[in-house]
Short mmCIF file of C-alpha atoms in Angstrom, two decimals:
data_model
loop_
_atom_site.label_atom_id
_atom_site.label_comp_id
_atom_site.label_asym_id
_atom_site.label_seq_id
_atom_site.Cartn_x
_atom_site.Cartn_y
_atom_site.Cartn_z
CA MET A 208 -23.23 135.38 -54.34
CA ALA A 209 -25.64 136.09 -57.17
CA VAL A 210 -25.81 139.71 -58.26
CA SER A 211 -29.52 139.76 -57.43
CA ASP A 212 -28.78 139.09 -53.75
CA PRO A 213 -28.69 142.12 -51.46
CA VAL A 214 -25.26 143.41 -50.52
CA THR A 215 -24.33 145.08 -47.23
CA VAL A 216 -23.28 148.70 -47.57
CA GLY A 217 -21.26 150.10 -44.70
CA VAL A 218 -20.82 153.83 -44.10
CA LEU A 219 -17.69 154.73 -42.15
CA SER A 220 -18.48 157.82 -40.08
CA LEU A 221 -17.55 158.45 -36.45
CA HIS A 222 -19.82 161.49 -36.23
CA THR A 223 -23.58 161.82 -36.61
CA SER A 224 -24.56 163.70 -39.75
CA LYS A 225 -27.53 164.01 -42.07
CA GLU A 226 -25.28 162.92 -44.97
CA THR A 227 -24.39 159.60 -43.36
CA LYS A 228 -28.02 158.96 -42.42
CA ALA A 229 -29.16 159.80 -45.95
CA ILE A 230 -26.71 157.39 -47.59
CA LEU A 231 -27.71 154.55 -45.25
CA ASN A 232 -31.42 155.23 -45.78
CA ALA A 233 -30.94 155.37 -49.56
CA ALA A 234 -29.08 152.04 -49.66
CA GLU A 235 -31.87 150.41 -47.66
CA ASP A 236 -34.54 152.02 -49.84
CA LEU A 237 -32.77 150.50 -52.86
CA GLY A 238 -33.26 147.04 -51.36
CA HIS A 239 -29.89 146.40 -49.72
CA ASP A 240 -28.58 145.90 -46.19
CA THR A 241 -26.67 148.54 -44.25
CA GLU A 242 -24.22 148.97 -41.39
CA TRP A 243 -23.01 152.20 -39.78
CA LEU A 244 -19.35 151.76 -38.89
CA ARG A 245 -18.65 153.88 -35.82
CA ALA A 246 -17.18 153.68 -32.31
CA GLU A 247 -20.01 151.65 -30.78
CA ASN A 248 -19.85 148.66 -33.10
CA THR A 249 -16.63 148.55 -35.13
CA SER A 250 -13.47 146.48 -34.62
CA VAL A 251 -10.80 144.78 -36.71
CA SER A 252 -8.82 141.72 -35.66
CA VAL A 253 -6.16 139.42 -37.03
CA THR A 254 -6.59 135.90 -35.65
CA ASP A 255 -4.42 133.00 -36.80
CA GLY A 256 -3.41 135.01 -39.83
CA THR A 257 -6.95 135.94 -40.84
CA PRO A 258 -8.08 139.60 -40.69
CA VAL A 259 -11.72 140.18 -39.73
CA LEU A 260 -13.69 143.42 -39.82
CA GLU A 261 -16.80 143.74 -37.69
CA PRO A 262 -19.50 144.50 -38.64
CA ASP A 263 -19.27 142.40 -41.79
CA VAL A 264 -19.84 144.53 -44.91
CA ASP A 265 -19.34 144.12 -48.66
CA VAL A 266 -18.37 147.72 -49.39
CA ILE A 267 -17.67 150.90 -47.42
CA ALA A 268 -18.59 154.48 -48.24
CA ASN A 269 -15.99 156.62 -46.49
CA ARG A 270 -17.53 159.63 -44.71
CA MET A 271 -14.75 160.23 -42.16
CA LEU A 272 -14.74 163.96 -41.39
CA LEU A 273 -11.03 164.70 -41.08
CA SER A 274 -10.63 168.43 -41.60
CA ASN A 275 -11.71 169.57 -38.13
CA THR A 276 -9.77 166.94 -36.16
CA GLU A 277 -6.37 167.67 -34.61
CA GLN A 278 -4.89 164.37 -35.76
CA PRO A 279 -6.44 163.42 -39.13
CA ALA A 280 -3.74 160.76 -39.68
CA GLU A 281 -5.29 158.60 -36.94
CA GLU A 282 -8.61 158.33 -38.74
CA LEU A 283 -6.96 158.04 -42.16
CA GLY A 284 -5.06 155.07 -40.73
CA LEU A 285 -8.33 153.45 -39.65
CA ALA A 286 -9.83 153.90 -43.10
CA ASN A 287 -6.65 152.56 -44.68
CA THR A 288 -6.93 149.43 -42.52
CA PHE A 289 -10.51 148.81 -43.61
CA THR A 290 -9.84 149.41 -47.31
CA GLN A 291 -7.40 146.51 -47.31
CA LEU A 292 -10.27 144.19 -46.36
CA VAL A 293 -13.26 145.42 -48.40
CA PRO A 294 -13.78 147.81 -51.35
CA MET A 295 -14.09 151.45 -50.28
CA LEU A 296 -15.47 154.54 -51.98
CA ASN A 297 -13.17 157.53 -51.45
CA GLU A 298 -10.12 155.50 -50.48
CA PRO A 299 -7.79 157.06 -47.89
CA ASN A 300 -4.99 157.94 -50.33
CA THR A 301 -7.45 159.97 -52.42
CA VAL A 302 -8.93 161.63 -49.33
CA LEU A 303 -5.44 162.62 -48.18
CA THR A 304 -4.89 164.41 -51.49
CA ALA A 305 -8.29 166.09 -51.25
CA ILE A 306 -8.18 167.37 -47.65
CA HIS A 307 -4.75 168.96 -48.09
CA LYS A 308 -5.36 171.93 -50.39
CA LEU A 309 -1.77 172.15 -51.63
CA SER A 310 -1.77 168.48 -52.47
CA THR A 311 -4.99 169.05 -54.39
CA ALA A 312 -3.58 172.07 -56.23
CA THR A 313 -0.40 170.28 -57.30
CA ALA A 314 -2.35 167.23 -58.48
CA LEU A 315 -4.71 169.38 -60.55
CA ALA A 316 -2.00 171.62 -61.99
CA SER A 317 0.08 168.57 -62.94
CA ASN A 318 -2.90 167.42 -65.01
CA GLU A 319 -3.49 170.81 -66.68
CA ILE A 320 -6.59 171.70 -64.68
CA ARG A 321 -6.60 175.43 -63.99
CA THR A 322 -6.19 176.44 -60.34
CA PRO A 323 -5.34 179.77 -58.69
CA ASP A 324 -1.65 180.44 -58.06
CA VAL A 325 -0.56 179.26 -54.60
CA THR A 326 2.55 179.32 -52.41
CA LEU A 327 3.20 177.21 -49.33
CA ALA A 328 6.52 177.69 -47.54
CA LEU A 329 7.90 175.94 -44.48
CA SER A 330 9.13 179.19 -42.94
CA GLY A 331 7.37 182.48 -42.35
CA ASP A 332 10.22 184.43 -43.97
CA ARG A 333 9.87 182.56 -47.25
CA LEU A 334 6.08 182.87 -47.24
CA ASN A 335 6.21 186.63 -46.57
CA ALA A 336 8.83 187.00 -49.30
CA ALA A 337 6.33 185.55 -51.78
CA ARG A 338 3.53 187.92 -50.71
CA GLU A 339 4.29 190.65 -53.28
CA ARG A 340 3.50 188.26 -56.14
CA TYR A 341 -0.17 188.21 -55.10
CA GLY A 342 -1.11 191.87 -55.50
CA GLU A 343 -3.10 194.10 -53.18
CA GLU A 344 -5.30 191.32 -51.79
CA ALA A 345 -4.49 187.64 -51.39
CA VAL A 346 -6.22 184.68 -49.80
CA TYR A 347 -4.44 183.09 -46.83
CA LYS A 348 -5.61 179.58 -45.89
CA THR A 349 -4.70 176.67 -43.71
CA ALA A 350 -3.76 173.70 -45.87
CA ILE A 351 -6.36 171.62 -44.02
CA GLY A 352 -9.55 173.51 -43.14
CA THR A 353 -13.28 173.07 -42.80
CA HIS A 354 -16.57 174.88 -43.50
CA GLY A 355 -14.80 178.08 -44.56
CA GLY A 356 -12.68 178.10 -41.40
CA GLY A 357 -9.00 178.95 -41.56
CA THR A 358 -9.45 181.36 -44.50
CA TRP A 359 -8.56 185.06 -44.53
CA LYS A 360 -8.01 187.92 -46.94
CA VAL A 361 -4.66 189.62 -46.34
CA GLY A 362 -3.21 192.89 -47.58
CA PRO A 363 0.38 193.47 -48.73
CA ASP A 364 1.56 194.60 -45.27
CA ASP A 365 -0.20 191.96 -43.16
CA PRO A 366 2.40 189.63 -41.59
CA ILE A 367 1.67 185.94 -42.10
CA ASN A 368 3.03 182.73 -40.64
CA ALA A 369 3.99 179.44 -42.24
CA LYS A 370 1.54 177.83 -39.79
CA VAL A 371 -1.78 178.75 -38.19
CA GLY A 372 -1.80 176.80 -34.96
CA ASN A 373 -0.50 173.34 -35.79
CA ARG A 374 -1.42 173.49 -39.48
CA TYR A 375 0.56 174.74 -42.43
CA ALA A 376 -0.90 177.73 -44.26
CA PHE A 377 -0.43 179.13 -47.74
CA LEU A 378 -1.08 182.09 -49.98
CA GLN A 379 -3.56 181.81 -52.83
CA GLU A 380 -4.37 184.15 -55.70
CA LEU A 381 -7.71 185.94 -55.23
CA VAL A 382 -9.81 185.13 -58.30
CA ASP A 383 -12.75 187.44 -58.92
CA GLN A 384 -14.55 189.37 -61.63
CA GLU A 385 -14.89 193.12 -61.90
CA ASP A 386 -18.24 194.54 -60.76
CA VAL A 387 -19.82 191.10 -60.22
CA ARG A 388 -21.23 189.91 -56.90
CA HIS A 389 -18.80 187.37 -55.48
CA ARG A 390 -19.94 183.79 -55.85
CA ASP A 391 -18.50 180.36 -56.45
CA LEU A 392 -19.85 177.14 -57.90
CA ARG A 393 -20.23 173.81 -56.09
CA VAL A 394 -20.56 170.84 -58.46
CA TYR A 395 -21.36 167.46 -56.90
CA VAL A 396 -19.79 164.61 -58.84
CA VAL A 397 -20.58 160.92 -58.18
CA GLY A 398 -18.98 158.16 -60.22
CA GLY A 399 -17.66 160.63 -62.77
CA GLU A 400 -21.09 162.20 -63.41
CA VAL A 401 -22.53 165.53 -62.26
CA VAL A 402 -25.64 164.94 -60.13
CA ALA A 403 -26.32 168.58 -59.13
CA ALA A 404 -24.70 172.01 -58.92
CA MET A 405 -25.31 175.29 -57.13
CA TYR A 406 -24.00 178.81 -57.03
CA ARG A 407 -23.05 180.01 -53.54
CA TYR A 408 -23.08 183.68 -52.58
CA ALA A 409 -21.26 185.27 -49.66
CA PRO A 410 -23.36 186.50 -46.71
CA ASP A 411 -23.39 190.16 -45.71
CA ASN A 412 -20.12 191.42 -44.22
CA ASP A 413 -18.16 188.43 -45.51
CA TRP A 414 -16.50 187.36 -48.73
CA ARG A 415 -16.57 183.59 -48.19
CA THR A 416 -19.43 181.67 -49.77
CA ASN A 417 -19.69 178.62 -47.51
CA VAL A 418 -23.24 177.63 -46.58
CA ALA A 419 -21.97 176.80 -43.08
CA LEU A 420 -21.12 180.50 -42.69
CA GLY A 421 -24.54 181.72 -43.78
CA GLY A 422 -24.04 182.05 -47.53
CA SER A 423 -27.04 181.87 -49.88
CA VAL A 424 -27.47 179.33 -52.67
CA GLU A 425 -29.00 179.11 -56.15
CA ASP A 426 -29.62 176.12 -58.41
CA ALA A 427 -27.06 175.88 -61.22
CA THR A 428 -27.74 172.33 -62.41
CA ASP A 429 -29.66 173.13 -65.60
CA ASP A 430 -27.52 176.04 -66.75
CA LEU A 431 -24.15 174.65 -65.61
CA PRO A 432 -21.44 175.91 -67.99
CA GLU A 433 -19.95 172.95 -69.84
CA GLU A 434 -16.40 174.14 -69.14
CA ALA A 435 -17.10 174.12 -65.40
CA ALA A 436 -18.87 170.73 -65.54
CA GLU A 437 -15.97 169.14 -67.41
CA MET A 438 -13.41 170.65 -65.05
CA ALA A 439 -15.34 169.31 -62.05
CA ARG A 440 -15.48 165.81 -63.51
CA GLN A 441 -11.79 165.92 -64.35
CA ALA A 442 -10.84 167.27 -60.92
CA ALA A 443 -12.68 164.49 -59.06
CA GLY A 444 -11.06 161.95 -61.38
CA VAL A 445 -7.53 163.32 -61.00
CA VAL A 446 -7.78 163.35 -57.21
CA GLY A 447 -9.32 159.88 -57.41
CA LEU A 448 -12.51 160.48 -55.45
CA ASP A 449 -15.60 158.39 -56.17
CA TYR A 450 -17.80 161.26 -54.98
CA ALA A 451 -16.85 164.87 -54.32
CA GLY A 452 -18.07 168.41 -54.02
CA VAL A 453 -15.87 170.35 -56.44
CA ASP A 454 -15.65 174.10 -55.83
CA LEU A 455 -14.91 176.42 -58.76
CA VAL A 456 -14.75 180.18 -59.22
CA GLU A 457 -14.99 182.20 -62.41
CA GLY A 458 -12.36 184.78 -63.24
CA ASP A 459 -12.11 187.16 -66.18
CA ASP A 460 -10.24 184.48 -68.14
CA GLY A 461 -12.40 181.44 -67.28
CA TRP A 462 -13.03 178.92 -64.52
CA TYR A 463 -10.62 177.80 -61.76
CA VAL A 464 -10.91 174.80 -59.44
CA LEU A 465 -10.54 175.88 -55.81
CA GLU A 466 -11.09 172.69 -53.83
CA VAL A 467 -12.19 169.08 -54.16
CA ASN A 468 -14.10 168.06 -51.03
CA PRO A 469 -14.40 164.35 -50.09
CA THR A 470 -17.08 164.91 -47.42
CA ALA A 471 -19.02 167.83 -48.90
CA GLY A 472 -22.34 168.43 -47.19
CA PHE A 473 -25.74 167.85 -48.77
CA LYS A 474 -27.86 170.47 -46.98
CA GLY A 475 -27.06 173.54 -49.09
CA LEU A 476 -27.05 171.55 -52.30
CA TYR A 477 -30.47 170.06 -51.57
CA GLU A 478 -31.83 173.46 -50.54
CA ALA A 479 -30.77 174.88 -53.91
CA THR A 480 -31.49 171.96 -56.24
CA GLN A 481 -33.93 169.60 -54.50
CA VAL A 482 -31.47 166.82 -55.37
CA SER A 483 -29.81 164.62 -52.76
CA PRO A 484 -26.50 162.97 -53.77
CA ALA A 485 -27.13 160.18 -51.24
CA PRO A 486 -28.98 157.72 -53.56
CA TYR A 487 -26.29 158.14 -56.23
CA ILE A 488 -23.54 157.39 -53.68
CA ALA A 489 -25.53 154.40 -52.40
CA LYS A 490 -25.98 153.14 -55.99
CA LEU A 491 -22.24 153.42 -56.64
CA ALA A 492 -21.44 151.52 -53.44
CA ILE A 493 -23.96 148.77 -54.19
CA GLU A 494 -22.66 148.28 -57.71
CA ARG A 495 -19.05 148.32 -56.50
CA ALA A 496 -19.94 145.35 -54.30
CA GLY A 497 -21.63 143.52 -57.21
CA GLY A 498 -25.22 144.37 -56.33
CA GLU A 499 -27.99 145.60 -58.62
CA VAL A 500 -29.91 148.89 -58.49
CA ASP A 501 -33.07 150.21 -60.15
CA ASP A 502 -31.91 153.48 -61.77
CA ASP A 503 -35.45 154.86 -61.87
CA ARG A 504 -35.75 154.31 -58.14
CA VAL A 505 -32.48 156.17 -57.59
CA ARG A 506 -33.84 159.22 -59.41
CA ASP A 507 -37.14 159.02 -57.52
CA ILE A 508 -35.65 158.97 -54.03
CA ALA A 509 -33.04 161.62 -54.92
CA ASN A 510 -35.89 164.14 -54.65
CA VAL A 511 -35.87 163.71 -50.86
CA LEU A 512 -33.03 164.23 -48.39
CA ASP A 513 -33.99 161.47 -45.95
CA ASP A 514 -31.97 162.08 -42.80
CA SER A 515 -34.32 160.19 -40.47
CA ARG A 516 -32.78 157.73 -38.03
CA PRO A 517 -31.52 154.78 -40.12
CA THR A 518 -32.04 151.16 -39.18
CA ALA A 519 -28.26 150.75 -39.01
CA GLN A 520 -27.78 153.40 -36.31
CA PRO A 521 -26.43 151.63 -33.20
CA PRO A 522 -28.62 152.17 -30.12
CA ASP A 523 -25.90 153.89 -28.10
CA THR A 524 -25.53 156.67 -30.66
CA VAL A 525 -28.85 158.17 -29.59
CA ALA A 526 -27.56 158.77 -26.07
CA SER A 527 -24.08 159.85 -27.15
CA ALA A 528 -25.44 162.32 -29.69
CA THR A 529 -27.27 164.15 -26.89
CA GLU A 530 -24.26 164.23 -24.54
CA PRO A 531 -21.73 166.75 -25.83
CA ALA A 532 -18.21 166.99 -24.47
CA VAL A 533 -17.84 168.84 -21.17
CA ILE A 534 -16.06 172.19 -20.95
CA GLY A 535 -15.20 173.96 -17.70
CA TYR A 536 -16.05 177.42 -16.38
CA THR A 537 -12.44 178.24 -17.23
CA GLU A 538 -10.37 176.37 -19.81
CA GLU A 539 -6.97 176.59 -21.45
CA VAL A 540 -7.47 177.30 -25.16
CA VAL A 541 -5.11 177.82 -28.09
CA LEU A 542 -5.82 180.94 -30.16
CA SER A 543 -4.35 181.08 -33.67
CA GLY A 544 -4.23 183.83 -36.25
CA THR A 545 -2.18 184.72 -39.29
CA SER A 546 0.91 185.65 -37.23
CA GLY A 547 1.06 182.95 -34.57
CA SER A 548 -0.61 181.08 -31.71
CA LYS A 549 -0.92 181.48 -27.96
CA THR A 550 -2.18 179.28 -25.15
CA ILE A 551 -4.54 181.38 -23.03
CA LEU A 552 -6.88 180.93 -20.06
CA ALA A 553 -10.47 181.58 -21.20
CA LYS A 554 -13.79 181.86 -19.40
CA SER A 555 -16.99 180.20 -20.63
CA ASP A 556 -19.95 182.58 -20.79
CA THR A 557 -23.22 181.09 -22.01
CA GLY A 558 -24.77 184.56 -21.90
CA ALA A 559 -22.46 185.83 -24.64
CA THR A 560 -23.54 185.20 -28.23
CA ARG A 561 -20.07 185.74 -29.63
CA THR A 562 -16.56 184.86 -28.47
CA SER A 563 -14.54 187.93 -27.41
CA ILE A 564 -10.76 188.41 -27.32
CA ASP A 565 -8.46 191.11 -25.99
CA THR A 566 -7.18 193.75 -28.41
CA GLY A 567 -3.53 193.13 -27.59
CA LEU A 568 -3.93 189.38 -27.91
CA ALA A 569 -5.66 189.77 -31.27
CA ALA A 570 -2.72 191.86 -32.50
CA ASP A 571 -0.15 189.35 -31.17
CA ILE A 572 -1.63 186.37 -33.03
CA GLY A 573 -2.66 188.28 -36.15
CA ALA A 574 -6.41 187.80 -35.75
CA GLY A 575 -8.22 189.46 -38.59
CA PRO A 576 -8.42 191.41 -40.73
CA ILE A 577 -11.40 193.32 -39.31
CA LYS A 578 -14.48 192.05 -41.14
CA SER A 579 -17.17 194.34 -39.82
CA ILE A 580 -18.45 196.21 -36.76
CA THR A 581 -20.96 194.65 -34.36
CA ARG A 582 -23.03 196.06 -31.51
CA VAL A 583 -22.34 194.42 -28.13
CA ARG A 584 -24.37 195.04 -24.98
CA SER A 585 -23.00 194.73 -21.47
CA GLY A 586 -24.83 192.29 -19.23
CA SER A 587 -25.16 195.05 -16.60
CA SER A 588 -26.12 197.89 -18.94
CA LYS A 589 -28.82 198.64 -21.47
CA GLN A 590 -26.34 200.53 -23.63
CA SER A 591 -24.47 198.83 -26.44
CA LYS A 592 -20.97 199.45 -27.80
CA SER A 593 -19.55 199.10 -31.29
CA ARG A 594 -16.72 196.59 -31.66
CA PRO A 595 -14.75 195.19 -34.57
CA VAL A 596 -15.05 191.49 -35.32
CA VAL A 597 -12.33 189.24 -36.72
CA ASP A 598 -11.84 185.60 -37.62
CA VAL A 599 -9.81 183.53 -35.17
CA VAL A 600 -9.13 179.80 -34.75
CA VAL A 601 -9.81 178.56 -31.21
CA GLY A 602 -8.50 175.15 -30.12
CA VAL A 603 -10.53 173.58 -27.30
CA GLY A 604 -9.75 170.11 -26.01
CA GLY A 605 -8.48 168.75 -29.32
CA ASN A 606 -11.18 170.43 -31.44
CA GLN A 607 -10.63 173.47 -33.62
CA HIS A 608 -13.31 176.12 -34.14
CA THR A 609 -13.04 179.06 -36.53
CA VAL A 610 -15.28 181.81 -35.18
CA THR A 611 -15.89 185.49 -35.81
CA ALA A 612 -14.89 187.05 -32.49
CA SER A 613 -15.40 190.57 -31.22
CA VAL A 614 -12.28 192.51 -30.17
CA GLU A 615 -12.10 194.74 -27.09
CA ASP A 616 -9.64 196.00 -24.50
CA ARG A 617 -9.80 193.32 -21.81
CA SER A 618 -6.55 194.30 -20.05
CA HIS A 619 -8.52 195.34 -16.94
CA MET A 620 -10.57 192.11 -16.89
CA ASP A 621 -9.76 188.71 -15.40
CA TYR A 622 -9.69 186.79 -18.66
CA PRO A 623 -8.33 187.85 -22.07
CA VAL A 624 -10.78 185.53 -23.83
CA ILE A 625 -14.50 184.91 -23.32
CA LEU A 626 -15.92 181.82 -25.01
CA GLY A 627 -19.39 182.62 -26.33
CA ARG A 628 -22.22 180.45 -27.53
CA ASP A 629 -20.65 180.24 -31.01
CA ILE A 630 -18.24 177.75 -29.40
CA LEU A 631 -20.12 176.62 -26.30
CA GLU A 632 -23.04 175.29 -28.36
CA ASN A 633 -20.78 172.31 -29.08
CA TYR A 634 -20.19 171.55 -25.39
CA GLN A 635 -21.82 171.07 -22.01
CA VAL A 636 -20.52 173.71 -19.57
CA ASP A 637 -19.64 172.46 -16.07
CA VAL A 638 -19.35 175.60 -13.92
CA SER A 639 -17.78 173.59 -11.08
CA ARG A 640 -14.76 172.77 -13.24
CA ARG A 641 -12.23 175.61 -13.14
CA ILE A 642 -8.64 175.39 -14.33
CA ASP A 643 -7.56 178.36 -12.18
CA GLY A 644 -9.94 177.94 -9.24
CA ASP A 645 -11.01 181.61 -9.38
CA VAL A 646 -14.54 182.88 -9.88
CA PRO A 647 -14.67 186.55 -10.94
CA ASP A 648 -17.85 188.46 -10.19
CA THR A 649 -17.53 191.08 -12.93
CA PRO A 650 -20.38 190.87 -15.47
CA GLU A 651 -19.44 190.08 -19.04
CA GLU A 652 -21.03 191.34 -22.20
CA GLU A 653 -23.26 189.93 -24.87
CA GLU A 654 -24.69 190.95 -28.23
#
C-alpha cells in the first residue's frame, strides 16, 4: 500500500460519545476511511490458523470506557485481542496502568515524577493505621473511579475501608495552597505534545473540580507553566499512553500529577480552549498506520468539536442509543460508602430530583462526609425541609453511579432508599416490574 492511499481508522468504543464521533469525523475529514468498532458490527475469528478481525481496519484508537464498568477486565481482554492483530493507540497494558490510580502513582514515582503521597492497604485495619500520616484532611478514593465519582475528603476520625463496594480504595495526601481558590490543571497530550490545557475550578459546595460534576473551566494553553507541561508530557510517556488527559495540582512546593486519564472527555476542554483533541488523535492513528495527513488541515478542523453522526456509525446504534436499560419500580441496589456496602431494596421515583437514603443506612456504610444542606419539598406539601447531602456509590444492575444523595430518617417508610432522577435519567422505569411485589401509597419527596 502506498502511503498516499487512504487508511482505515477504527475507533473501539462500545458506548456512544461525542469524543468517539469527533475522532471518526476528524479521520474522515482528513481524507481517510473509518470504522466504529462496537457491539453491532465487531467480531474476531480464528479459522484454519488465521485470525480475522471484522470490520477490517489498519489501526485502532482505543476509547473503551472502563472506569464505570463492574468488570473492566472483560473489555480490556477484548482490546488486548484486537491489539495483537492491528496497531492500537492506547494499548490495553497502558490503559490498565492508567485506570488504576495506584498503578499510575507507582509508575510515576518510580520515574521521579512528583505525585501526592498515597497508601493502599488490603485490609481496613492497615489502611486506618496509616490515616494519621495524612493530617487533618485526606483524600479517600477508589483505585478505579470515573468523573469525580468515588472520591471523598475524610477527617482523622472517619473510619475507612480497604474497599468501597467491589473496588479497592486508598488514602491520598490533600495538595492545596493557602488562601487560593481550589483548582487543578488538565493538560491534554497527544503523541507526546500538548494540544491544549485548562484550569478546572470546583463548583459551589464541592471541592472536586471535575467538569462532569459542574466545575467551571478556564483556558490555560497559552500561559501553561513549563514545569506542568513537561510533567504532563513525561507522565503520559511513562504510563505509555498515546493520548491522555493529565491532571495536575499545584502545591506550595510545586506541581503534582494526580491522574493520567486514557479516555478523558473533550467537552470541558473545548469549552475552555476552543481546541478539540480529536483531529490530533486521528492524525496520530493515520500516521501509525502509514497514512499521510495535512498538518494545516489538522489545525483548521481542531477549531470545531464535530460530534455529528459519523458515516461509520452502524445503523442499529441510533435505535439502541434511544433505548436505555430498564429499571423496575423497586430494585435491589448496592450502596457503598467509606465504611462498607449493603444490598438494599430501593424504590424508583421519577418525581424526585435527588436520590435519598436513610440516616441509619448512611451511617452504616459511611456515606459522606456531609457536603452541604439542600432544601427538599414533600410531594404532598408546599413546605420544604433542610437535609444534609452526601456522596454515595449506588450499584444498579452492573452499573455504578456516584451521586450526591440527601439523608433523612426513613425508618417509618417502606423503602430505605429512593432512586431519584440523578440515577433514573440513565434508565427507562417499568412500574410494572417490582422485586417485592408491593406498591406503597405514601407520597415521596422531591427538591
